[in-house]
mmCIF file of C-alpha atoms and ligand atoms in Angstrom:
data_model
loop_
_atom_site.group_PDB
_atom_site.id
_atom_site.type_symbol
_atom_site.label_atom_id
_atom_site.label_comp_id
_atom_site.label_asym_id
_atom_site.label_seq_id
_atom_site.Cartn_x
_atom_site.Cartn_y
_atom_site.Cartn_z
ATOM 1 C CA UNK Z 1 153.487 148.987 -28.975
ATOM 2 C CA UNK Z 2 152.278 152.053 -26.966
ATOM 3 C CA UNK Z 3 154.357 155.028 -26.685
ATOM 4 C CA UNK Z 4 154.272 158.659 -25.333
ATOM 5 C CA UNK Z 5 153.759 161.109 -28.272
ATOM 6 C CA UNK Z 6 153.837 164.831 -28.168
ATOM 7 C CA UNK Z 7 149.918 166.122 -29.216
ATOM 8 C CA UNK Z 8 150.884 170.018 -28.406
ATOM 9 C CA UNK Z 9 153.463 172.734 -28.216
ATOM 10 C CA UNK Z 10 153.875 175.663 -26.133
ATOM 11 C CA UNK Z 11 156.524 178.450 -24.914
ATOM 12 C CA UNK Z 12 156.148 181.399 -23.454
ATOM 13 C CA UNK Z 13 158.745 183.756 -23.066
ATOM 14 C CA UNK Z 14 158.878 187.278 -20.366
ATOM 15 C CA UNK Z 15 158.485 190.423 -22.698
ATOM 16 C CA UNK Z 16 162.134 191.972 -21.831
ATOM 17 C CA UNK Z 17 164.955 191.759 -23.812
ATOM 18 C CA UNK Z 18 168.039 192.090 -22.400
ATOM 19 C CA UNK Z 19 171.113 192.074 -24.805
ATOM 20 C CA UNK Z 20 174.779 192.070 -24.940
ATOM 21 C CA UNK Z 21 174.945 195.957 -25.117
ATOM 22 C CA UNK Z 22 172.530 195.855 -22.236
ATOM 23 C CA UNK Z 23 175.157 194.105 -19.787
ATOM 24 C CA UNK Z 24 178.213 196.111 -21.229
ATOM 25 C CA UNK Z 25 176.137 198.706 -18.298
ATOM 26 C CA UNK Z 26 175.728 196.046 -15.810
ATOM 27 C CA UNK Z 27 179.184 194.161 -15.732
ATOM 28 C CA UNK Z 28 182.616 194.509 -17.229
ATOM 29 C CA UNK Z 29 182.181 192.595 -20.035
ATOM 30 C CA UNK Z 30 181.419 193.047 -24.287
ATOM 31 C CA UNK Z 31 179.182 192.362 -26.808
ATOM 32 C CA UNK Z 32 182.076 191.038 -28.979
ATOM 33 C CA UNK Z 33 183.038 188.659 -25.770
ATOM 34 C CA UNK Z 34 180.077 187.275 -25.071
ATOM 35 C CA UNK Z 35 179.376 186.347 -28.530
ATOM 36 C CA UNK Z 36 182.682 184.889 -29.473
ATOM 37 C CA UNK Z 37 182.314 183.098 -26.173
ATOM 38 C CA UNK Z 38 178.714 181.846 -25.772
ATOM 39 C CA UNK Z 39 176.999 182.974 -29.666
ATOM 40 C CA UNK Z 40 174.381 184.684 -27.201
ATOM 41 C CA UNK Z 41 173.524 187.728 -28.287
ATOM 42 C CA UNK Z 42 170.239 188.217 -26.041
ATOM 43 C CA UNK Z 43 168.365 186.814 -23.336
ATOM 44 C CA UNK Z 44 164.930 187.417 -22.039
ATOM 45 C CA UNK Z 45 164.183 188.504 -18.437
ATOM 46 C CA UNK Z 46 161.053 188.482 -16.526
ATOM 47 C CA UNK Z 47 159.275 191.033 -14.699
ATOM 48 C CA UNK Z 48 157.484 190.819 -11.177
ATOM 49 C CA UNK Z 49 154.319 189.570 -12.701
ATOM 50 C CA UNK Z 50 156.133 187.052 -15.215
ATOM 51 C CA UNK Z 51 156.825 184.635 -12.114
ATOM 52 C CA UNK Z 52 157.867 180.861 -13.123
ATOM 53 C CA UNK Z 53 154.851 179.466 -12.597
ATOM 54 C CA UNK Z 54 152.605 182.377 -14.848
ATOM 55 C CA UNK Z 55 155.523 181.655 -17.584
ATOM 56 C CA UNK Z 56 154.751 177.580 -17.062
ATOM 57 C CA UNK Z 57 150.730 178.373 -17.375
ATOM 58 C CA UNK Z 58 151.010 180.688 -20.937
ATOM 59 C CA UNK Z 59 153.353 177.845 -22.015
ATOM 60 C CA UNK Z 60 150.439 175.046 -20.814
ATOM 61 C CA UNK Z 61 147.839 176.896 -22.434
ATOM 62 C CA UNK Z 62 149.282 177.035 -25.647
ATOM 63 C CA UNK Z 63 150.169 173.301 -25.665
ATOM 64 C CA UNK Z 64 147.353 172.198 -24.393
ATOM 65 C CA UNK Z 65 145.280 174.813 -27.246
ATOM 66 C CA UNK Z 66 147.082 172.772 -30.036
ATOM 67 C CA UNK Z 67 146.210 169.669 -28.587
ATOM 68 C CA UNK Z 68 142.800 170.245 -28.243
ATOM 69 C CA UNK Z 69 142.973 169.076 -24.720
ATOM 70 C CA UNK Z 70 141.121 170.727 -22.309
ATOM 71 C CA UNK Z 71 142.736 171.186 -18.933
ATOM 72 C CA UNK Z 72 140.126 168.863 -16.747
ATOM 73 C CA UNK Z 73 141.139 166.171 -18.878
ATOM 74 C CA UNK Z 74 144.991 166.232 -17.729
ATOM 75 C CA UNK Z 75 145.795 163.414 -15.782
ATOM 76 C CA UNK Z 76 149.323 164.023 -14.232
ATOM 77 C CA UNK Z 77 151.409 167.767 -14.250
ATOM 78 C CA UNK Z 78 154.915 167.755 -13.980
ATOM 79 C CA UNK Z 79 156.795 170.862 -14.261
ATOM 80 C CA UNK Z 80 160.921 170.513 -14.522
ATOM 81 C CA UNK Z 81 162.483 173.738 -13.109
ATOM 82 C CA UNK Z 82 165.393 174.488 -10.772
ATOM 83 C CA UNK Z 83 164.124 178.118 -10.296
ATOM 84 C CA UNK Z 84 160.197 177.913 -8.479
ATOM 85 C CA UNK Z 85 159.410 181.118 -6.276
ATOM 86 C CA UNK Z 86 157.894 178.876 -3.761
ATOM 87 C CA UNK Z 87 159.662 175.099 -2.636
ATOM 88 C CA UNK Z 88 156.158 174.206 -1.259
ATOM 89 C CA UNK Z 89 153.861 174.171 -2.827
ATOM 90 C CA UNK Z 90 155.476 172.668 -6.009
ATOM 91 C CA UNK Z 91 155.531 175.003 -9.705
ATOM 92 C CA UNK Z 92 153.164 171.903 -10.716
ATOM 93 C CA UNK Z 93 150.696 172.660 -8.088
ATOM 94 C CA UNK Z 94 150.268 176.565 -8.953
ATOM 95 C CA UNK Z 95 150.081 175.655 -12.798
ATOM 96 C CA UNK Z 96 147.533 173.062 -11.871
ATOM 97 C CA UNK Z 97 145.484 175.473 -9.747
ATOM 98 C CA UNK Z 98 145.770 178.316 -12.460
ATOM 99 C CA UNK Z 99 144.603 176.003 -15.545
ATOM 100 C CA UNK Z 100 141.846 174.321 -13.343
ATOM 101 C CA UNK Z 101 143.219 171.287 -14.507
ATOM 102 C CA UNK Z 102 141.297 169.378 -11.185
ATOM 103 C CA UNK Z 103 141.751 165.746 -12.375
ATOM 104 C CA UNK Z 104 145.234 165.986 -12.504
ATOM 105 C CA UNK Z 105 148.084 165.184 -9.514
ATOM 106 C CA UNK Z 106 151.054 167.227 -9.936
ATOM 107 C CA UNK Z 107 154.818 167.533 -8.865
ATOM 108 C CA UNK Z 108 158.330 169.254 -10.061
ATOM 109 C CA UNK Z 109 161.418 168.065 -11.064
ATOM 110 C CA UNK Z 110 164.862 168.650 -10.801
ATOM 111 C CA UNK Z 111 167.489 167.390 -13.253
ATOM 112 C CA UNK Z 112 168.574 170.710 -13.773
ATOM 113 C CA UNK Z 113 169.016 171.815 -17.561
ATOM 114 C CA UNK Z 114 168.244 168.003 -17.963
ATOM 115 C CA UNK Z 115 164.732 168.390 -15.900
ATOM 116 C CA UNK Z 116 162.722 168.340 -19.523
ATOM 117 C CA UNK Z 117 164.528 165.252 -21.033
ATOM 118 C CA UNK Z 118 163.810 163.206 -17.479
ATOM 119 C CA UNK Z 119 160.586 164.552 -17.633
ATOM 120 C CA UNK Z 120 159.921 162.877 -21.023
ATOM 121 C CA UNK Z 121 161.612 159.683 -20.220
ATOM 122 C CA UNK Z 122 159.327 159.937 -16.812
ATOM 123 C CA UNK Z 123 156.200 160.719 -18.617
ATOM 124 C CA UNK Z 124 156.658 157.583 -21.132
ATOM 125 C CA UNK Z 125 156.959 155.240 -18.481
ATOM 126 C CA UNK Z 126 153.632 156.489 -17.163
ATOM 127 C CA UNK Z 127 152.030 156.114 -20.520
ATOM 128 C CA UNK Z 128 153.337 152.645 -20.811
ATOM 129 C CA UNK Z 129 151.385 151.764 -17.787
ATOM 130 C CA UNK Z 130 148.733 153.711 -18.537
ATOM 131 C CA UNK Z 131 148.341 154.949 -22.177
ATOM 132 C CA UNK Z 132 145.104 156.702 -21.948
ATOM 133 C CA UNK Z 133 146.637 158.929 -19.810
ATOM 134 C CA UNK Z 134 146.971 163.170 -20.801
ATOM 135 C CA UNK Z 135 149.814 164.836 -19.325
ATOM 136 C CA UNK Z 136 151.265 167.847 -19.665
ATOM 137 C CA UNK Z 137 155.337 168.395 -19.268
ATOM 138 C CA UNK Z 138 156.682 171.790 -18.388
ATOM 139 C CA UNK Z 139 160.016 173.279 -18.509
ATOM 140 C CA UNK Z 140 159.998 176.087 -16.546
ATOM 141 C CA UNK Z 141 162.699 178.857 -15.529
ATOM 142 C CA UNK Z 142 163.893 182.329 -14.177
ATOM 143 C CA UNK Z 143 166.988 182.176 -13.645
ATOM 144 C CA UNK Z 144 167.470 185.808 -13.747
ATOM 145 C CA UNK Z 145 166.559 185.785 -10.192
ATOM 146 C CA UNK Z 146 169.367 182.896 -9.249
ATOM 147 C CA UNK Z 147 172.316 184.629 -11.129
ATOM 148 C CA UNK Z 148 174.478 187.567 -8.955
ATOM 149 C CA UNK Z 149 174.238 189.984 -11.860
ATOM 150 C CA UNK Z 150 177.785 191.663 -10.866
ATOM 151 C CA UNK Z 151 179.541 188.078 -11.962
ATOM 152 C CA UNK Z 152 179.663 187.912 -15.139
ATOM 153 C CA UNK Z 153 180.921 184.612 -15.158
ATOM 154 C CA UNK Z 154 177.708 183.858 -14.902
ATOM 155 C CA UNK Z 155 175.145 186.311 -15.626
ATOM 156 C CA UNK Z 156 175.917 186.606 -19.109
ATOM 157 C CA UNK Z 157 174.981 182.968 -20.132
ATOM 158 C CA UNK Z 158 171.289 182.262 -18.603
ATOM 159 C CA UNK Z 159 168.117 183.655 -19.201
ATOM 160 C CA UNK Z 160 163.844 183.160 -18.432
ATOM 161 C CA UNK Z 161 161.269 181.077 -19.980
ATOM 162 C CA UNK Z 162 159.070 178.080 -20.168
ATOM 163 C CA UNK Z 163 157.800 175.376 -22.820
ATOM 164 C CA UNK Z 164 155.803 172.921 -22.757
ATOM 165 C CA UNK Z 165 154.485 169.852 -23.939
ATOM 166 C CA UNK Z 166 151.102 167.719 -23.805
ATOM 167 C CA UNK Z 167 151.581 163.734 -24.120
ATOM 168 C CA UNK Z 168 149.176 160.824 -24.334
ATOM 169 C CA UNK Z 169 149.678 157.198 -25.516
ATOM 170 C CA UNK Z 170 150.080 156.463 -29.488
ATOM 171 C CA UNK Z 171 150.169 153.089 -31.147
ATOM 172 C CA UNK Z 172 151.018 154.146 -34.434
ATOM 173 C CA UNK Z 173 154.768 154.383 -34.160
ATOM 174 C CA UNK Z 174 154.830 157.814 -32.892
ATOM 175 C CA UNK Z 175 156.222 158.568 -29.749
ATOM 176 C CA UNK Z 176 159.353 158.225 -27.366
ATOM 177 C CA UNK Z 177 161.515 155.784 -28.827
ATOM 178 C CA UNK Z 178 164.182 155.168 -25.990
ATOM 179 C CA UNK Z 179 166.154 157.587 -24.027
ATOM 180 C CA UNK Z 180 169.724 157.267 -22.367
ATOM 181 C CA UNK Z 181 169.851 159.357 -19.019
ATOM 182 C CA UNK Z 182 172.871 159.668 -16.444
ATOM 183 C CA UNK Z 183 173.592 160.821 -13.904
ATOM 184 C CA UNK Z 184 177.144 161.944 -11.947
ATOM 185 C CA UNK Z 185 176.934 163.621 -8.532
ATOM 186 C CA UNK Z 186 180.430 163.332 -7.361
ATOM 187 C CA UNK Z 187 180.560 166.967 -9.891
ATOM 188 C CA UNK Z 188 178.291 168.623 -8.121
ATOM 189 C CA UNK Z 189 180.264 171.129 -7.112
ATOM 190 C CA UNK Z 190 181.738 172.353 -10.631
ATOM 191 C CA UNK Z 191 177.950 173.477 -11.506
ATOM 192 C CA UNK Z 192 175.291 174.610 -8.004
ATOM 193 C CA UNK Z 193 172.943 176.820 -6.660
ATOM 194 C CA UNK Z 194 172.277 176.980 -3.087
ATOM 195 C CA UNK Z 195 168.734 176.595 -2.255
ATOM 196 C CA UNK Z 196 166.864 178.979 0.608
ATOM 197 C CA UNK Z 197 166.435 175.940 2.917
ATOM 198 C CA UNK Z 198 170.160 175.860 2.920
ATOM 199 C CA UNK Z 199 169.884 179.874 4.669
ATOM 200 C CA UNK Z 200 169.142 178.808 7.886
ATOM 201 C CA UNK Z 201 169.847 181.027 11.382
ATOM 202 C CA UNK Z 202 173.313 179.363 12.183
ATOM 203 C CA UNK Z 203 174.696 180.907 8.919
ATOM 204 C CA UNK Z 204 176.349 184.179 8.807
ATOM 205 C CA UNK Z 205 175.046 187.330 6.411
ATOM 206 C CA UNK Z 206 177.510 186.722 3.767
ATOM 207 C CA UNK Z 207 177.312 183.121 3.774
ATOM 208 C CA UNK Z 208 173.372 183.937 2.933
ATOM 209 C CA UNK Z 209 174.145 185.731 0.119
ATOM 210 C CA UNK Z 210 175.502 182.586 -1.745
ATOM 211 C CA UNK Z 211 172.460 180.945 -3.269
ATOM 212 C CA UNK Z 212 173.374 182.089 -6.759
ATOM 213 C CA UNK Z 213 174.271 179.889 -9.364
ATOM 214 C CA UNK Z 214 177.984 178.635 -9.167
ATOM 215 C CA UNK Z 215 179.982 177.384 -12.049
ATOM 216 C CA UNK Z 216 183.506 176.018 -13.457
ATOM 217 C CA UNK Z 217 182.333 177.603 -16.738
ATOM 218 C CA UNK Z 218 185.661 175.432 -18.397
ATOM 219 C CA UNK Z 219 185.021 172.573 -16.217
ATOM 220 C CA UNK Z 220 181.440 172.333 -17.570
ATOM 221 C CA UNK Z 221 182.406 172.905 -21.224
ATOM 222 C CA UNK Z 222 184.578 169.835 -21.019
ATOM 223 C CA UNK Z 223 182.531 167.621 -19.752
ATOM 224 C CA UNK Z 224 179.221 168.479 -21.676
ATOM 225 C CA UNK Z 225 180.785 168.171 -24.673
ATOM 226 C CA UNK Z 226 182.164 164.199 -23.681
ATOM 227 C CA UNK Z 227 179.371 163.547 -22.062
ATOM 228 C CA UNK Z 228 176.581 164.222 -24.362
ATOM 229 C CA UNK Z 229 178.408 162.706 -27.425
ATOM 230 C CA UNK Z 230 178.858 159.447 -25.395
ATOM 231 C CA UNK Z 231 174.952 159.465 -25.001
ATOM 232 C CA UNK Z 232 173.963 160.115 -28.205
ATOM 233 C CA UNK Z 233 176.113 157.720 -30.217
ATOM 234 C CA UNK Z 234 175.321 154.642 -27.228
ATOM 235 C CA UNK Z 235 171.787 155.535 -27.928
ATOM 236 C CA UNK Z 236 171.743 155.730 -31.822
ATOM 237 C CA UNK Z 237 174.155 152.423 -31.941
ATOM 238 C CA UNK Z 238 171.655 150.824 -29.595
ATOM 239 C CA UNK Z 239 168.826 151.462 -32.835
ATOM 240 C CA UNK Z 240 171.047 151.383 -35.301
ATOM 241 C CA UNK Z 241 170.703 154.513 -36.587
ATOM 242 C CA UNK Z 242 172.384 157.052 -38.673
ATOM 243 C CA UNK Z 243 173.547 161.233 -38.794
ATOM 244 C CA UNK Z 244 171.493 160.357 -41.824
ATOM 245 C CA UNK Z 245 168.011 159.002 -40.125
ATOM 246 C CA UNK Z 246 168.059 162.233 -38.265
ATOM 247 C CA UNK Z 247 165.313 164.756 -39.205
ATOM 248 C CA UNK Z 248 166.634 167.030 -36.242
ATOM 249 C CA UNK Z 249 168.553 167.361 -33.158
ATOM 250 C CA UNK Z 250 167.162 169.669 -30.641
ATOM 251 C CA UNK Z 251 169.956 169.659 -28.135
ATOM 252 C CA UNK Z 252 169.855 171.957 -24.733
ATOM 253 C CA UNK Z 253 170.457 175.271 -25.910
ATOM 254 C CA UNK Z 254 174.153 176.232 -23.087
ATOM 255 C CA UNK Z 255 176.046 177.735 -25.811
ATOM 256 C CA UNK Z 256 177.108 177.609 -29.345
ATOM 257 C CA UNK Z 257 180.506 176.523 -28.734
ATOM 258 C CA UNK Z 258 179.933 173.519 -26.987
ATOM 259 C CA UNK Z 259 176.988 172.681 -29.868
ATOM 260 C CA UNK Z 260 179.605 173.726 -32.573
ATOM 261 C CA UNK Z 261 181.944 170.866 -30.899
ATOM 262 C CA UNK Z 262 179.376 168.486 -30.324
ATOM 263 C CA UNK Z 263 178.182 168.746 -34.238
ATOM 264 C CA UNK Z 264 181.775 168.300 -35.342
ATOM 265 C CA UNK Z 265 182.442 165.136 -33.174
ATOM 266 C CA UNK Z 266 178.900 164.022 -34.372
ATOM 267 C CA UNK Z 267 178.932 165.056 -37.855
ATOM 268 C CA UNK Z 268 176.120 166.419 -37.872
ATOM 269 C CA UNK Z 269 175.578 169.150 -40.530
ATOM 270 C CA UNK Z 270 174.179 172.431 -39.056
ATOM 271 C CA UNK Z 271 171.033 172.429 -41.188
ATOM 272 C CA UNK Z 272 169.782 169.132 -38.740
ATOM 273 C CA UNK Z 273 170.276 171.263 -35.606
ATOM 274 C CA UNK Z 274 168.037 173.497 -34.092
ATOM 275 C CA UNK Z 275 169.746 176.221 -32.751
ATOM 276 C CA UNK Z 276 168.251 179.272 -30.916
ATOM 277 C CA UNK Z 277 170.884 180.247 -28.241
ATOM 278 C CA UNK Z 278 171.456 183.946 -29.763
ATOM 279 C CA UNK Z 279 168.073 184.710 -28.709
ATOM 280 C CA UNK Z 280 167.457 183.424 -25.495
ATOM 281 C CA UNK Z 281 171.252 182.330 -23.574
ATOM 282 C CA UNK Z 282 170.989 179.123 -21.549
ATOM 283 C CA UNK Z 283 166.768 178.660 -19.665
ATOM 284 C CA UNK Z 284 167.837 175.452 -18.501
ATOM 285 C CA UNK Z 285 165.136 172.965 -18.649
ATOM 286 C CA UNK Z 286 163.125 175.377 -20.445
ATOM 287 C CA UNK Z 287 165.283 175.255 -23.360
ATOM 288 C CA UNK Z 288 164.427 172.054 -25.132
ATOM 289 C CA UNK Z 289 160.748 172.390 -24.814
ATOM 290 C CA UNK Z 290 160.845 176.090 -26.400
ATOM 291 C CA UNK Z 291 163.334 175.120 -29.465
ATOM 292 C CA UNK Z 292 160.977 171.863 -29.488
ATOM 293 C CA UNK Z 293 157.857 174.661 -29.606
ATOM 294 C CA UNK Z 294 159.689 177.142 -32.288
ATOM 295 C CA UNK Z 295 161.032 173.987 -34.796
ATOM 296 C CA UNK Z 296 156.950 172.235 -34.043
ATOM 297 C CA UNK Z 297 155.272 175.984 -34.818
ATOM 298 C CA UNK Z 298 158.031 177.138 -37.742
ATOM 299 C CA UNK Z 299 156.989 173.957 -39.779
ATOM 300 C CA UNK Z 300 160.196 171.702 -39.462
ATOM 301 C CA UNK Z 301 158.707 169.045 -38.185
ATOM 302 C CA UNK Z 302 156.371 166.061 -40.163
ATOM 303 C CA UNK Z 303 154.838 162.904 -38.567
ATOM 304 C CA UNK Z 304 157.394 160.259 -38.521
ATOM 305 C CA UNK Z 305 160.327 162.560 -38.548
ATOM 306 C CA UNK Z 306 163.054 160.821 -36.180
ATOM 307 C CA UNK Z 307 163.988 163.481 -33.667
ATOM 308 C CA UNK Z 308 167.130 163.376 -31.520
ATOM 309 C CA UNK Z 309 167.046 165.466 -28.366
ATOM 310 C CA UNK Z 310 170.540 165.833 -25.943
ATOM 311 C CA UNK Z 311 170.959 167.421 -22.772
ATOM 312 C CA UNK Z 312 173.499 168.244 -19.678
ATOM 313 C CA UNK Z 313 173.310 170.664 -17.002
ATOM 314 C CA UNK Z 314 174.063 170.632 -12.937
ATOM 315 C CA UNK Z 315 174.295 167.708 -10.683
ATOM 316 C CA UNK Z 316 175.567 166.691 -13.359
ATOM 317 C CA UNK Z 317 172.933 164.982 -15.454
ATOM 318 C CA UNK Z 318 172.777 164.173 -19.100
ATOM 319 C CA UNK Z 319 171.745 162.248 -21.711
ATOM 320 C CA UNK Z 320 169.882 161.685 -24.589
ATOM 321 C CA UNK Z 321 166.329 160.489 -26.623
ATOM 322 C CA UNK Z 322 164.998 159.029 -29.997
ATOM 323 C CA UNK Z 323 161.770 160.011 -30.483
ATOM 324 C CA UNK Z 324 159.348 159.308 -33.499
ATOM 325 C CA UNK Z 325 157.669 163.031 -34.365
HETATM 326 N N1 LIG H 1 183.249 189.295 -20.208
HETATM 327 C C1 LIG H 1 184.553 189.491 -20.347
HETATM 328 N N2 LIG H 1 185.485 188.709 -19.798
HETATM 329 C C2 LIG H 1 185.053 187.650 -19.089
HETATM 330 C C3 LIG H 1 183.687 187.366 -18.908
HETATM 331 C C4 LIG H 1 182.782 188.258 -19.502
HETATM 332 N N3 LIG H 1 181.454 188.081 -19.392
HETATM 333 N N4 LIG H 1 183.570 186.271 -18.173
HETATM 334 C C5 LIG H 1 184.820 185.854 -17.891
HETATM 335 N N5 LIG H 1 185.710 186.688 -18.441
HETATM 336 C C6 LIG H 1 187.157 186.613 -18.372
HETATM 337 C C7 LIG H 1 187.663 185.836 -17.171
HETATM 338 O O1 LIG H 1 187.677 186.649 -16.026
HETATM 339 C C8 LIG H 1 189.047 185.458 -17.618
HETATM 340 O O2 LIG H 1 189.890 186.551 -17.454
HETATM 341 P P1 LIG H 1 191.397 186.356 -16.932
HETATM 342 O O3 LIG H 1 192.062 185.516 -18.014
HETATM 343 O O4 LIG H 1 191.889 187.740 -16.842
HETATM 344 O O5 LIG H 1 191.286 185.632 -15.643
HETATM 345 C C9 LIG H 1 188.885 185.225 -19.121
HETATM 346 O O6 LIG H 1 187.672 185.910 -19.495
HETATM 347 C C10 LIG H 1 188.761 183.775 -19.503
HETATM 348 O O7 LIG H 1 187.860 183.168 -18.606
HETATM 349 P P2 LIG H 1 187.406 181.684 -18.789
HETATM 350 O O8 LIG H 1 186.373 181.358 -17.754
HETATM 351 O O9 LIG H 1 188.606 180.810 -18.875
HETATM 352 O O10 LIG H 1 186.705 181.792 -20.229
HETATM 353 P P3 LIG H 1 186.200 180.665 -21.178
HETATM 354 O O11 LIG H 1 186.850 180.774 -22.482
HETATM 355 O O12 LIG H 1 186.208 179.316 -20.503
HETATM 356 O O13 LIG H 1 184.669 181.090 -21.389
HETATM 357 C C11 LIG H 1 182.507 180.392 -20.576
HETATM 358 C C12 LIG H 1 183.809 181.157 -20.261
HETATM 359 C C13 LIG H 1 181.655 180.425 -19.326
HETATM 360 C C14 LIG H 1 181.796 181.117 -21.724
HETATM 361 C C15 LIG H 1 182.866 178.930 -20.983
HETATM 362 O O14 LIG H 1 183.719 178.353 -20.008
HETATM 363 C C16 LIG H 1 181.637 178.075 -21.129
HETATM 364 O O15 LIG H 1 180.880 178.241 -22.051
HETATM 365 N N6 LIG H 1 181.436 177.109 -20.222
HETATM 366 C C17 LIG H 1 180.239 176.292 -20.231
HETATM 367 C C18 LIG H 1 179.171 177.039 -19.496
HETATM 368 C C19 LIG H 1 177.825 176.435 -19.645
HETATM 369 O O16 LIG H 1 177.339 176.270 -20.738
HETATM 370 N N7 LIG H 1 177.205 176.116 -18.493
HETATM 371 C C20 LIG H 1 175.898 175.578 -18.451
HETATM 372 C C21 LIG H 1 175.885 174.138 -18.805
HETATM 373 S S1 LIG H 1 174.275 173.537 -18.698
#
């Protein structure tokens, strides 16, 4: 049986830190709140020449440098991001351009903070069809430049960054296992971001202001939590697996008190989670492809390790995947 495996690892993330200490200037708010609240403690923010797509192509290279793929040989590009500078052409279409990758068709995206576990679920059914096939999966974001930094609601939790992942067909038991997505649009509206195609000339000024993100931060938190427990104990019922098959769980990196909840309701000790929220707040689809990228390049990971990745984010979306490392 053929399945998508993961051949390389990348992440790039902009140079800036911002911390906690950092916003106490920007917004009423405290370093003692925001890490009680979210275990952030800081995020990284990109500059004018650290643009989504340039964060998507350092990530690309360094994936596709551990793969030993070179970027002519990519077949298919798909970037997951909710935060491109440009709705047309796609983030897929610069990266391809940038890497010369000229054999490859390429498009985005968006499940929100999801985007990277559709993208794998996407990419294996490609593979399945086709397992010769070399793609690379981004998860791209800055979201620095979708947050209203004066609410800090909401400008506390997200930060900028991109990983990535190259794929190709494996038939010896590594790969995608199965995966468990959903999806639930009748929430939409606890979790948005107005898009610039929504500004057009019948709106009023202040009504253009409003394509930052939007969230029922408690809302959210009560729902993720549900939500991606449901998905990962369907899934690992559904294989008949075990807290105790786990090598590691590489869940979307929100905040540590809805991972702190999740691991209870789970039991899964913390030592089987990978957990880098302090460092970099919530970069959306980015997240799970950079902790994927720091566990791969810190040496946690062995072939045939059984990986468990979770996700949830806007729209909503969620969901879960087994994978064989
Ligand atoms: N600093 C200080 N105070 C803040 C604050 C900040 N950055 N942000 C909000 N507050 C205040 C609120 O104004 C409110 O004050 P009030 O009681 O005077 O009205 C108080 O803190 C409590 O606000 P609330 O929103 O109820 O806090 P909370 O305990 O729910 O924590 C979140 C807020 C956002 C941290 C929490 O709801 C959360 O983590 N939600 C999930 C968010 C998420 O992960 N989204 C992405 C999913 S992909």
């Amino acid at each position: 049986m053929i399945h998508a495996a993961v051949i390389g690892t990348g992440s790039c993330l902009p140079k800036r830190v911002l911390s906690n200490r950092d916003l106490e200037k920007i917004v009423e708010t405290s370093d003692e709140w925001i890490t009680s609240r979210t275990g952030i403690q800081t995020r990284r923010i990109a500059s004018s020449d650290e643009k989504t797509h340039q964060l998507a192509v350092e990530s690309a290279k360094r994936a596709l440098d551990m793969a030993g793929v070179q970027a002519d040989e990519l077949d298919l590009i798909v970037v997951a991001t909710v935060s491109p500078e440009m709705i047309m052409p796609s983030c897929a279409c610069l990266v391809q351009n940038e890497l010369g990758a000229s054999n490859a068709f390429a498009y985005d995206i968006n499940a929100a903070c999801s985007g990277f576990l559709y993208g794998l679920d996407l990419v294996d059914k490609y593979i399945g069809a086709r397992p010769d096939m070399k793609v690379l999966l981004i998860g791209a974001e800055r979201l620095s430049a979708r947050v209203n930094w004066s609410d800090r609601n909401t400008c506390i939790l997200f930060g900028d960054g991109a990983g990535a992942c190259v794929l190709t067909g494996k038939d010896d038991g590594r790969g995608i296992i199965d995966s468990n997505l959903f999806s639930d649009g009748s929430l939409w509206s606890l979790l948005y971001m107005n898009g610039p195609q929504n500004l057009g000339p019948e709106l009023k000024h202040a009504e253009k202001q409003d394509c930052y993100i939007r969230m029922m931060g408690r809302d959210v938190f009560k729902y993720a939590v549900r939500a991606m427990e449901e998905a990962v104990v369907d899934l690992m019922l559904r294989h008949d697996k075990s807290v105790d098959d786990l090598k590691l769980v590489i869940p979307h990196q929100a905040n540590i008190r809805i991972l702190n909840k999740l691991m209870g309701r789970l039991g899964l000790p913390e030592d089987k989670v990978f957990i880098n929220v302090s460092k970099y707040g919530n970069t959306s689809a980015a997240s799970i492809p950079i902790a994927l990228d720091e566990a791969n390049r810190s040496g946690r990971l062995a072939p045939d390790d059984l990986l468990l990745f979770c996700s949830f984010g806007g729209g909503f979306t969620w969901g879960s995947m087994l994978m064989h490392w």
